[in-house]
Amino acid sequence: MTATDLAAPAETTHAPRRLSTEDRRGWLAVGAISLVLAVTWAPRLVMPYGDNHMGRIISRYALHLSNLQERGLVGSDFSADWLPYSSAAYAHHPPGLNILVALFGLLPGTKSFEVWLAPFLLALLAVPAAAALLRALGIRWSATLLAVAAMASTAFFWVYSPIMFDLGPILLISATVVALRRKDYTPPRWLLAVACAAALLATLISWPGIGFAGAMGLWLLAGRRKLDKVVLWVGASMLVGLCISLTFIVGVSGLADLTNQAEFRTQGGAFTAEQFLRRQRQSLGALLPPWYPALLLLGALVGLWDRRTRVYLAFALAFNAFWTFALNNGAYIHDYWNYPLLILGLVGMAALVDRVLTRTPPRPAQFAAAAAGLALLVTLAVVAYGRTNRTYVDRPSDAGRLVSQHRPAPGQQTAWLAGGGLSTPRWYAYYWNLAPKTVTPATLAEANPTDLVLMDLRKIPSWLPKNIGDRALDRKGFYALFRISDLEAAQTKP
């Protein structure tokens, strides 16, 4: 049964059919988009964890895996231990990625790609899941492919999808629910199995996954209008995932810690509404091409008017508003926080393009679609091999490359940092197996003269001269290692 069939009028029985030629070509194109993304992402699998959001997040899972392998399941707080970065276990999120990383960690060797595999596979899942959602909503193949390619070619998706690891499961549970929610429709077993797997994965992977899955489950019940086998199986899968997630979160971190995290995300900032909106505009302006916000807005309006996409898009819009504005401190700190916006762009642009192509003669429509597809491929190439890659991926990895190629000084007890500009240095703790700490004039005496210090030369502290880089033991890009004795000798006196 094809996605086209799933969007057709209701039928009470399932009649197995071969994929049509159009569907085969469509899914081959989806596979090609996935392959192109995989090729552009491949170098990142062997890059060091660096001074960026990806390094900050993925190195945490590297610490979890290392402690799990060393201390066992119970000794590592069920893979939530992240010593030496912190002695308190980190279990503020559902354990789906912890589980997947632990499974890939069973592969031979101890290479960093084992930790990266799960995030990148989940990122790739977003492409076929997005296509399946649009096809289930009744969008034609040409519009589906252009909308998916538009999402995949943005810097937002290309840079951050490996840490937006719930986007794929969210789109997949959405696609299966759209396909299953017709009253009296008896789905094939494979579709029900995929829906159950998507429901379990979404509720295991993140808080947004839990929220989306819960809403989709209610929408499924409203569409089928009874607690039949489909609703019960999908609902039970969601319940299993939710129970595992809550058991992990509450059992390891406790309710008090979870409450503190929620308060920090909602009330931890001291910024005005104007500052917040300016920060969102700057982040989206850096990560989305100029044409994307305009088409997103127009597409959202068309999608809310189109009866095929109206309900789903309204929910996605409400969820995005809550995720961005209710949890505003999280959105203020992290430039990737409002990634549910990509769902609005995906569905809205698909509805918009579908309407445009419907009103365009076939031959000009085919020419325009091909030209747009080629333009999006060029856009992706520019993102993957141009300034965006250098700024967000290559240059930040120099920090991890530098510390991974050096060992701490004999007897060094702390992974020292000087100055600002460095992201949360979990990657530093991972490579040196030492807890990070900032060195200041007051703490210089705590360190041995031979201890090594990491610094971002773009953020030299005020108590050191601007030419301190000349004393570096080693440098890579903007990052440098110094001896404590070098900093003491160069320290400027007040």
Short mmCIF file of C-alpha atoms in Angstrom, two decimals:
data_model
loop_
_atom_site.label_atom_id
_atom_site.label_comp_id
_atom_site.label_asym_id
_atom_site.label_seq_id
_atom_site.Cartn_x
_atom_site.Cartn_y
_atom_site.Cartn_z
CA MET A 1 0.00 0.00 0.00
CA THR A 2 1.38 3.38 -0.96
CA ALA A 3 1.11 6.66 0.87
CA THR A 4 -1.22 7.77 -1.89
CA ASP A 5 -3.52 4.93 -0.99
CA LEU A 6 -3.42 5.99 2.65
CA ALA A 7 -4.69 9.43 1.72
CA ALA A 8 -7.54 8.01 -0.40
CA PRO A 9 -11.16 7.75 0.77
CA ALA A 10 -11.85 5.33 3.58
CA GLU A 11 -11.89 1.62 2.90
CA THR A 12 -12.59 -1.19 5.32
CA THR A 13 -10.14 -3.78 4.07
CA HIS A 14 -6.55 -3.78 3.00
CA ALA A 15 -5.81 -4.90 -0.55
CA PRO A 16 -2.07 -5.37 -1.06
CA ARG A 17 -0.76 -3.47 -4.06
CA ARG A 18 2.55 -2.96 -5.72
CA LEU A 19 4.06 0.50 -5.63
CA SER A 20 3.14 2.54 -8.67
CA THR A 21 5.89 3.82 -10.96
CA GLU A 22 5.36 7.31 -9.58
CA ASP A 23 5.71 6.08 -5.99
CA ARG A 24 8.85 4.11 -6.77
CA ARG A 25 10.43 7.14 -8.38
CA GLY A 26 9.33 9.30 -5.47
CA TRP A 27 10.84 7.05 -2.83
CA LEU A 28 14.02 6.69 -4.88
CA ALA A 29 14.27 10.49 -4.86
CA VAL A 30 13.76 10.50 -1.09
CA GLY A 31 16.56 7.95 -0.82
CA ALA A 32 18.76 10.17 -2.99
CA ILE A 33 18.17 13.17 -0.70
CA SER A 34 19.05 10.99 2.29
CA LEU A 35 22.19 9.73 0.56
CA VAL A 36 23.36 13.24 -0.32
CA LEU A 37 22.90 14.31 3.30
CA ALA A 38 24.74 11.23 4.53
CA VAL A 39 27.69 12.00 2.24
CA THR A 40 27.91 15.60 3.46
CA TRP A 41 27.65 14.47 7.09
CA ALA A 42 30.18 11.63 6.79
CA PRO A 43 33.26 13.73 7.71
CA ARG A 44 31.60 14.72 10.99
CA LEU A 45 31.50 11.10 12.16
CA VAL A 46 35.25 11.15 12.75
CA MET A 47 35.60 14.78 13.85
CA PRO A 48 36.54 15.50 17.47
CA TYR A 49 33.85 16.77 19.81
CA GLY A 50 34.26 20.52 19.63
CA ASP A 51 33.37 23.91 21.04
CA ASN A 52 29.80 24.02 19.71
CA HIS A 53 26.34 22.75 20.56
CA MET A 54 27.01 19.40 18.87
CA GLY A 55 30.21 18.88 20.84
CA ARG A 56 28.54 19.96 24.06
CA ILE A 57 25.63 17.55 23.68
CA ILE A 58 27.22 14.54 21.98
CA SER A 59 30.26 14.53 24.29
CA ARG A 60 27.82 14.10 27.17
CA TYR A 61 26.67 10.86 25.62
CA ALA A 62 30.31 9.90 25.12
CA LEU A 63 30.81 10.36 28.87
CA HIS A 64 27.66 8.34 29.57
CA LEU A 65 28.91 5.51 27.35
CA SER A 66 32.40 5.55 28.84
CA ASN A 67 31.05 5.33 32.38
CA LEU A 68 28.53 2.65 31.41
CA GLN A 69 31.28 0.49 29.93
CA GLU A 70 33.53 1.06 32.94
CA ARG A 71 31.03 0.87 35.82
CA GLY A 72 28.18 -1.22 34.45
CA LEU A 73 24.48 -0.43 34.24
CA VAL A 74 23.76 0.18 37.92
CA GLY A 75 27.13 1.73 38.71
CA SER A 76 26.66 4.31 35.94
CA ASP A 77 23.15 5.27 37.11
CA PHE A 78 21.68 3.47 34.10
CA SER A 79 24.00 5.34 31.71
CA ALA A 80 23.28 8.76 33.25
CA ASP A 81 26.68 9.16 34.95
CA TRP A 82 28.89 11.80 33.32
CA LEU A 83 31.92 11.90 35.56
CA PRO A 84 34.35 13.62 35.64
CA TYR A 85 32.34 16.56 34.30
CA SER A 86 29.87 16.35 37.20
CA SER A 87 29.25 14.00 40.09
CA ALA A 88 25.46 14.40 39.76
CA ALA A 89 23.88 12.09 37.17
CA TYR A 90 22.24 13.75 34.15
CA ALA A 91 18.75 12.36 33.58
CA HIS A 92 16.60 15.36 32.72
CA HIS A 93 15.55 13.92 29.36
CA PRO A 94 14.03 10.58 28.27
CA PRO A 95 16.66 7.84 27.82
CA GLY A 96 16.13 6.96 24.15
CA LEU A 97 19.48 8.26 22.92
CA ASN A 98 21.27 6.82 25.96
CA ILE A 99 19.89 3.42 24.96
CA LEU A 100 20.83 3.75 21.29
CA VAL A 101 24.34 5.02 22.06
CA ALA A 102 24.85 2.13 24.47
CA LEU A 103 23.77 -0.34 21.76
CA PHE A 104 26.14 1.15 19.18
CA GLY A 105 28.82 1.14 21.87
CA LEU A 106 28.77 -2.66 21.63
CA LEU A 107 30.52 -2.38 18.27
CA PRO A 108 34.22 -3.34 18.35
CA GLY A 109 36.64 -0.56 19.27
CA THR A 110 36.22 2.72 21.12
CA LYS A 111 35.93 5.20 18.26
CA SER A 112 33.93 8.41 18.52
CA PHE A 113 31.80 7.45 15.50
CA GLU A 114 30.02 4.90 17.72
CA VAL A 115 28.56 7.79 19.71
CA TRP A 116 27.74 9.82 16.60
CA LEU A 117 25.95 6.95 14.78
CA ALA A 118 22.65 7.14 16.64
CA PRO A 119 22.25 10.94 16.31
CA PHE A 120 23.08 10.86 12.60
CA LEU A 121 20.78 7.94 11.84
CA LEU A 122 17.96 9.72 13.67
CA ALA A 123 18.74 12.84 11.65
CA LEU A 124 18.50 10.84 8.42
CA LEU A 125 15.19 9.37 9.59
CA ALA A 126 13.69 12.86 9.36
CA VAL A 127 13.88 12.79 5.54
CA PRO A 128 11.77 9.68 4.76
CA ALA A 129 9.52 10.45 7.74
CA ALA A 130 8.88 13.94 6.38
CA ALA A 131 8.06 12.52 2.95
CA ALA A 132 5.75 9.91 4.48
CA LEU A 133 3.89 12.61 6.44
CA LEU A 134 3.33 14.77 3.36
CA ARG A 135 2.22 11.83 1.26
CA ALA A 136 -0.18 10.69 3.99
CA LEU A 137 -1.61 14.21 4.04
CA GLY A 138 -2.31 13.88 0.31
CA ILE A 139 0.49 16.10 -1.08
CA ARG A 140 1.67 15.24 -4.61
CA TRP A 141 5.18 13.85 -5.08
CA SER A 142 6.71 16.91 -6.75
CA ALA A 143 5.59 19.19 -3.91
CA THR A 144 6.64 16.60 -1.34
CA LEU A 145 10.16 16.34 -2.71
CA LEU A 146 10.60 20.10 -2.98
CA ALA A 147 9.36 20.67 0.59
CA VAL A 148 11.64 17.94 1.98
CA ALA A 149 14.59 19.25 -0.02
CA ALA A 150 13.89 22.80 1.18
CA MET A 151 14.03 21.61 4.78
CA ALA A 152 17.17 19.51 4.23
CA SER A 153 19.07 22.30 2.46
CA THR A 154 18.77 24.85 5.27
CA ALA A 155 21.72 25.51 7.55
CA PHE A 156 19.33 24.94 10.46
CA PHE A 157 18.68 21.35 9.45
CA TRP A 158 22.15 20.54 8.07
CA VAL A 159 24.02 21.84 11.10
CA TYR A 160 21.74 20.89 13.95
CA SER A 161 19.63 17.88 12.95
CA PRO A 162 22.07 15.44 14.65
CA ILE A 163 21.13 17.06 17.96
CA MET A 164 17.45 17.55 16.98
CA PHE A 165 17.28 13.78 17.27
CA ASP A 166 13.53 13.77 18.00
CA LEU A 167 12.53 15.45 14.72
CA GLY A 168 12.56 12.16 12.79
CA PRO A 169 10.49 10.22 15.36
CA ILE A 170 8.05 13.15 15.65
CA LEU A 171 7.51 13.24 11.89
CA LEU A 172 7.21 9.45 11.74
CA ILE A 173 4.57 9.15 14.47
CA SER A 174 2.73 12.01 12.77
CA ALA A 175 2.84 10.25 9.39
CA THR A 176 1.57 6.95 10.75
CA VAL A 177 -1.25 8.55 12.74
CA VAL A 178 -2.40 10.55 9.69
CA ALA A 179 -2.44 7.28 7.76
CA LEU A 180 -4.25 5.27 10.45
CA ARG A 181 -6.84 7.68 11.77
CA ARG A 182 -9.58 6.99 9.19
CA LYS A 183 -12.59 5.37 10.75
CA ASP A 184 -13.00 1.64 9.99
CA TYR A 185 -9.70 1.46 8.07
CA THR A 186 -7.92 -1.87 8.64
CA PRO A 187 -4.21 -1.22 8.17
CA PRO A 188 -1.65 -3.78 7.04
CA ARG A 189 0.44 -5.30 9.80
CA TRP A 190 3.62 -3.56 8.65
CA LEU A 191 1.99 -0.13 8.97
CA LEU A 192 0.69 -0.89 12.46
CA ALA A 193 4.14 -2.18 13.44
CA VAL A 194 5.80 0.99 12.14
CA ALA A 195 3.26 3.10 14.04
CA CYS A 196 3.95 1.23 17.28
CA ALA A 197 7.72 1.54 16.79
CA ALA A 198 7.37 5.26 16.06
CA ALA A 199 5.18 5.74 19.14
CA LEU A 200 7.69 3.95 21.35
CA LEU A 201 10.67 5.81 19.88
CA ALA A 202 9.04 9.24 20.12
CA THR A 203 8.15 8.80 23.79
CA LEU A 204 11.63 7.48 24.59
CA ILE A 205 13.60 10.16 22.76
CA SER A 206 12.59 13.57 24.17
CA TRP A 207 10.02 15.73 25.93
CA PRO A 208 8.80 17.17 22.59
CA GLY A 209 8.50 13.58 21.38
CA ILE A 210 6.30 12.75 24.36
CA GLY A 211 4.16 15.83 23.75
CA PHE A 212 3.74 15.19 20.03
CA ALA A 213 3.07 11.48 20.53
CA GLY A 214 0.41 12.19 23.16
CA ALA A 215 -1.37 14.67 20.90
CA MET A 216 -1.16 12.31 17.93
CA GLY A 217 -2.57 9.49 20.05
CA LEU A 218 -5.59 11.61 20.97
CA TRP A 219 -6.02 12.60 17.31
CA LEU A 220 -5.90 8.93 16.34
CA LEU A 221 -8.61 8.12 18.88
CA ALA A 222 -10.75 11.03 17.66
CA GLY A 223 -10.42 9.89 14.06
CA ARG A 224 -11.19 6.20 14.63
CA ARG A 225 -13.86 7.00 17.26
CA LYS A 226 -13.35 3.84 19.25
CA LEU A 227 -10.78 1.92 21.28
CA ASP A 228 -10.05 -0.63 18.58
CA LYS A 229 -6.92 -2.69 17.98
CA VAL A 230 -5.11 0.13 16.21
CA VAL A 231 -5.71 2.68 18.99
CA LEU A 232 -4.85 0.17 21.72
CA TRP A 233 -1.60 -1.02 20.14
CA VAL A 234 -0.33 2.47 19.35
CA GLY A 235 -1.51 3.80 22.71
CA ALA A 236 0.13 0.92 24.56
CA SER A 237 3.42 1.60 22.76
CA MET A 238 3.25 5.24 23.83
CA LEU A 239 2.46 4.22 27.39
CA VAL A 240 5.42 1.83 27.53
CA GLY A 241 7.78 4.53 26.27
CA LEU A 242 6.35 7.09 28.69
CA CYS A 243 6.66 4.75 31.67
CA ILE A 244 10.28 3.91 30.82
CA SER A 245 11.11 7.59 30.39
CA LEU A 246 9.48 8.70 33.63
CA THR A 247 11.04 5.83 35.56
CA PHE A 248 14.47 6.82 34.26
CA ILE A 249 14.04 10.55 34.84
CA VAL A 250 12.42 10.43 38.27
CA GLY A 251 14.36 7.38 39.46
CA VAL A 252 17.78 8.80 38.62
CA SER A 253 17.39 12.57 38.99
CA GLY A 254 14.37 12.89 41.23
CA LEU A 255 11.40 15.24 41.01
CA ALA A 256 13.21 18.16 42.68
CA ASP A 257 15.96 18.19 40.07
CA LEU A 258 13.42 17.91 37.27
CA THR A 259 11.46 20.84 38.73
CA ASN A 260 14.61 22.93 38.93
CA GLN A 261 15.37 22.23 35.29
CA ALA A 262 11.84 23.20 34.24
CA GLU A 263 12.06 26.43 36.23
CA PHE A 264 15.41 27.27 34.67
CA ARG A 265 14.01 26.79 31.16
CA THR A 266 11.03 29.04 31.88
CA GLN A 267 12.22 31.59 34.46
CA GLY A 268 16.01 31.50 34.39
CA GLY A 269 16.58 34.46 32.09
CA ALA A 270 16.82 38.18 32.85
CA PHE A 271 16.03 39.52 29.38
CA THR A 272 13.28 41.75 28.04
CA ALA A 273 10.75 40.76 25.40
CA GLU A 274 12.57 42.98 22.92
CA GLN A 275 15.89 41.25 23.64
CA PHE A 276 14.24 37.85 23.31
CA LEU A 277 12.69 38.64 19.93
CA ARG A 278 15.95 40.16 18.70
CA ARG A 279 17.82 36.99 19.69
CA GLN A 280 15.30 34.80 17.84
CA ARG A 281 15.57 36.99 14.74
CA GLN A 282 19.37 36.83 14.83
CA SER A 283 19.42 33.05 15.27
CA LEU A 284 16.92 32.34 12.52
CA GLY A 285 18.56 34.88 10.23
CA ALA A 286 21.88 33.07 10.60
CA LEU A 287 20.45 29.58 10.12
CA LEU A 288 17.72 30.06 7.50
CA PRO A 289 18.08 31.53 3.98
CA PRO A 290 16.24 34.84 3.42
CA TRP A 291 13.53 33.23 1.29
CA TYR A 292 12.66 30.60 3.90
CA PRO A 293 10.81 32.76 6.50
CA ALA A 294 8.74 34.45 3.78
CA LEU A 295 7.69 31.15 2.21
CA LEU A 296 7.16 29.64 5.66
CA LEU A 297 4.70 32.39 6.58
CA LEU A 298 2.86 32.20 3.27
CA GLY A 299 2.91 28.40 3.39
CA ALA A 300 1.52 28.37 6.93
CA LEU A 301 -1.41 30.51 5.82
CA VAL A 302 -2.08 28.24 2.84
CA GLY A 303 -1.65 25.14 5.00
CA LEU A 304 -4.14 26.41 7.59
CA TRP A 305 -6.63 27.09 4.79
CA ASP A 306 -6.07 23.69 3.10
CA ARG A 307 -8.39 21.13 4.69
CA ARG A 308 -5.79 18.36 4.21
CA THR A 309 -3.17 20.03 6.39
CA ARG A 310 -5.26 22.38 8.54
CA VAL A 311 -5.54 20.37 11.76
CA TYR A 312 -1.98 19.07 11.83
CA LEU A 313 -0.48 22.45 11.00
CA ALA A 314 -2.58 24.19 13.67
CA PHE A 315 -1.29 21.78 16.29
CA ALA A 316 2.31 22.15 15.09
CA LEU A 317 1.95 25.93 15.25
CA ALA A 318 0.58 25.80 18.80
CA PHE A 319 3.33 23.41 19.89
CA ASN A 320 6.05 25.60 18.37
CA ALA A 321 4.65 28.68 20.12
CA PHE A 322 4.61 26.88 23.46
CA TRP A 323 8.08 25.41 23.03
CA THR A 324 9.61 28.77 22.09
CA PHE A 325 7.74 31.27 24.26
CA ALA A 326 6.77 29.27 27.34
CA LEU A 327 10.27 27.80 27.63
CA ASN A 328 11.78 31.14 26.70
CA ASN A 329 15.06 30.87 28.60
CA GLY A 330 15.90 27.69 26.72
CA ALA A 331 15.04 29.43 23.45
CA TYR A 332 17.14 32.46 24.43
CA ILE A 333 20.24 30.41 25.27
CA HIS A 334 20.13 27.85 22.44
CA ASP A 335 19.91 29.02 18.83
CA TYR A 336 18.54 25.65 17.73
CA TRP A 337 15.75 25.55 20.34
CA ASN A 338 12.84 26.48 18.08
CA TYR A 339 13.54 23.71 15.55
CA PRO A 340 9.81 22.70 15.51
CA LEU A 341 9.59 25.66 13.13
CA LEU A 342 10.97 23.29 10.49
CA ILE A 343 7.78 21.24 10.76
CA LEU A 344 5.72 24.33 9.96
CA GLY A 345 7.98 25.05 7.00
CA LEU A 346 7.79 21.47 5.77
CA VAL A 347 4.01 21.12 5.81
CA GLY A 348 3.19 24.73 4.93
CA MET A 349 5.55 24.90 1.95
CA ALA A 350 4.32 21.53 0.72
CA ALA A 351 0.73 22.79 0.76
CA LEU A 352 1.79 26.02 -0.96
CA VAL A 353 3.83 24.32 -3.70
CA ASP A 354 1.10 21.73 -4.23
CA ARG A 355 -1.45 24.50 -4.83
CA VAL A 356 0.87 26.35 -7.19
CA LEU A 357 1.67 23.24 -9.23
CA THR A 358 -2.02 22.36 -9.43
CA ARG A 359 -2.69 25.67 -11.17
CA THR A 360 0.35 25.50 -13.48
CA PRO A 361 0.31 23.70 -16.86
CA PRO A 362 2.15 20.33 -16.66
CA ARG A 363 5.21 21.15 -18.75
CA PRO A 364 6.03 24.53 -17.09
CA ALA A 365 5.34 22.91 -13.71
CA GLN A 366 7.85 20.14 -14.40
CA PHE A 367 10.45 22.66 -15.56
CA ALA A 368 9.91 24.88 -12.49
CA ALA A 369 10.10 21.91 -10.11
CA ALA A 370 13.33 20.68 -11.69
CA ALA A 371 14.88 24.16 -11.54
CA ALA A 372 13.86 24.57 -7.91
CA GLY A 373 15.30 21.15 -7.05
CA LEU A 374 18.61 22.03 -8.67
CA ALA A 375 18.71 25.35 -6.81
CA LEU A 376 18.12 23.56 -3.51
CA LEU A 377 20.95 21.11 -4.27
CA VAL A 378 23.29 24.04 -4.90
CA THR A 379 22.09 25.64 -1.65
CA LEU A 380 22.91 22.47 0.27
CA ALA A 381 26.37 22.33 -1.31
CA VAL A 382 27.04 25.93 -0.28
CA VAL A 383 25.92 25.18 3.28
CA ALA A 384 27.87 21.92 3.55
CA TYR A 385 31.12 23.12 2.04
CA GLY A 386 31.08 26.87 2.65
CA ARG A 387 31.10 29.39 5.46
CA THR A 388 28.31 27.71 7.43
CA ASN A 389 30.32 24.51 7.72
CA ARG A 390 33.48 26.40 8.69
CA THR A 391 31.68 28.50 11.30
CA TYR A 392 29.47 25.88 12.94
CA VAL A 393 31.40 22.62 12.42
CA ASP A 394 35.03 22.82 11.28
CA ARG A 395 36.42 25.65 13.39
CA PRO A 396 34.76 24.60 16.67
CA SER A 397 36.17 21.08 16.24
CA ASP A 398 39.69 22.57 16.51
CA ALA A 399 39.17 22.82 20.26
CA GLY A 400 38.52 19.10 20.62
CA ARG A 401 41.28 18.30 18.14
CA LEU A 402 43.77 20.34 20.18
CA VAL A 403 43.02 18.80 23.57
CA SER A 404 42.67 15.27 22.15
CA GLN A 405 46.19 15.50 20.70
CA HIS A 406 47.71 16.46 24.06
CA ARG A 407 47.69 14.83 27.44
CA PRO A 408 47.42 16.72 30.74
CA ALA A 409 50.68 17.58 32.46
CA PRO A 410 51.99 14.99 34.95
CA GLY A 411 50.00 15.31 38.15
CA GLN A 412 47.43 17.69 36.67
CA GLN A 413 44.10 17.37 38.51
CA THR A 414 41.92 19.90 36.65
CA ALA A 415 41.13 20.66 33.02
CA TRP A 416 41.86 24.39 33.25
CA LEU A 417 40.16 27.00 31.06
CA ALA A 418 40.94 30.71 30.78
CA GLY A 419 38.72 33.45 29.43
CA GLY A 420 35.26 33.18 27.91
CA GLY A 421 33.81 32.09 24.61
CA LEU A 422 33.94 28.34 25.26
CA SER A 423 30.75 26.31 25.25
CA THR A 424 30.02 24.03 28.18
CA PRO A 425 33.30 22.02 28.00
CA ARG A 426 32.05 18.49 28.48
CA TRP A 427 34.22 17.51 25.53
CA TYR A 428 37.25 18.79 27.49
CA ALA A 429 36.31 16.57 30.43
CA TYR A 430 35.88 13.61 28.08
CA TYR A 431 39.29 13.88 26.42
CA TRP A 432 41.33 14.53 29.58
CA ASN A 433 39.14 12.68 32.09
CA LEU A 434 39.37 15.71 34.39
CA ALA A 435 36.75 18.12 35.70
CA PRO A 436 36.92 21.52 33.94
CA LYS A 437 37.45 24.70 35.95
CA THR A 438 38.15 28.31 35.04
CA VAL A 439 41.52 29.71 36.05
CA THR A 440 41.65 33.28 37.36
CA PRO A 441 44.37 35.34 39.06
CA ALA A 442 42.92 34.15 42.38
CA THR A 443 43.09 30.46 41.43
CA LEU A 444 46.48 30.45 39.73
CA ALA A 445 48.06 29.31 42.99
CA GLU A 446 45.91 26.15 43.00
CA ALA A 447 47.56 24.84 39.84
CA ASN A 448 50.99 23.40 39.24
CA PRO A 449 53.23 25.60 37.05
CA THR A 450 53.29 22.86 34.39
CA ASP A 451 49.49 22.40 34.27
CA LEU A 452 47.97 23.08 30.85
CA VAL A 453 45.26 25.67 30.21
CA LEU A 454 42.90 25.89 27.22
CA MET A 455 41.91 29.30 25.86
CA ASP A 456 39.84 30.72 23.03
CA LEU A 457 42.08 33.50 21.69
CA ARG A 458 39.01 35.46 20.62
CA LYS A 459 38.03 35.81 24.30
CA ILE A 460 41.28 36.57 26.13
CA PRO A 461 40.60 37.48 29.78
CA SER A 462 41.24 41.07 30.83
CA TRP A 463 44.07 40.09 33.19
CA LEU A 464 46.18 38.78 30.32
CA PRO A 465 47.78 40.76 27.45
CA LYS A 466 46.22 40.57 24.00
CA ASN A 467 49.41 39.02 22.57
CA ILE A 468 49.28 36.07 24.98
CA GLY A 469 48.92 33.77 21.97
CA ASP A 470 52.65 34.22 21.32
CA ARG A 471 53.34 32.13 24.43
CA ALA A 472 51.09 29.21 23.39
CA LEU A 473 52.43 25.69 23.72
CA ASP A 474 50.27 24.70 20.73
CA ARG A 475 47.50 26.28 18.67
CA LYS A 476 44.76 25.08 16.36
CA GLY A 477 42.62 27.74 14.78
CA PHE A 478 41.31 30.06 17.48
CA TYR A 479 42.26 27.73 20.34
CA ALA A 480 45.54 27.48 22.24
CA LEU A 481 47.12 25.58 25.11
CA PHE A 482 49.32 27.33 27.67
CA ARG A 483 51.25 26.36 30.77
CA ILE A 484 50.15 27.92 34.03
CA SER A 485 53.66 29.33 34.38
CA ASP A 486 53.23 31.17 31.06
CA LEU A 487 50.04 32.81 32.26
CA GLU A 488 51.65 33.78 35.57
CA ALA A 489 54.59 35.35 33.75
CA ALA A 490 52.35 37.26 31.36
CA GLN A 491 49.76 38.35 33.92
CA THR A 492 49.12 42.08 33.79
CA LYS A 493 49.23 43.86 37.12
CA PRO A 494 46.31 46.11 38.12
#
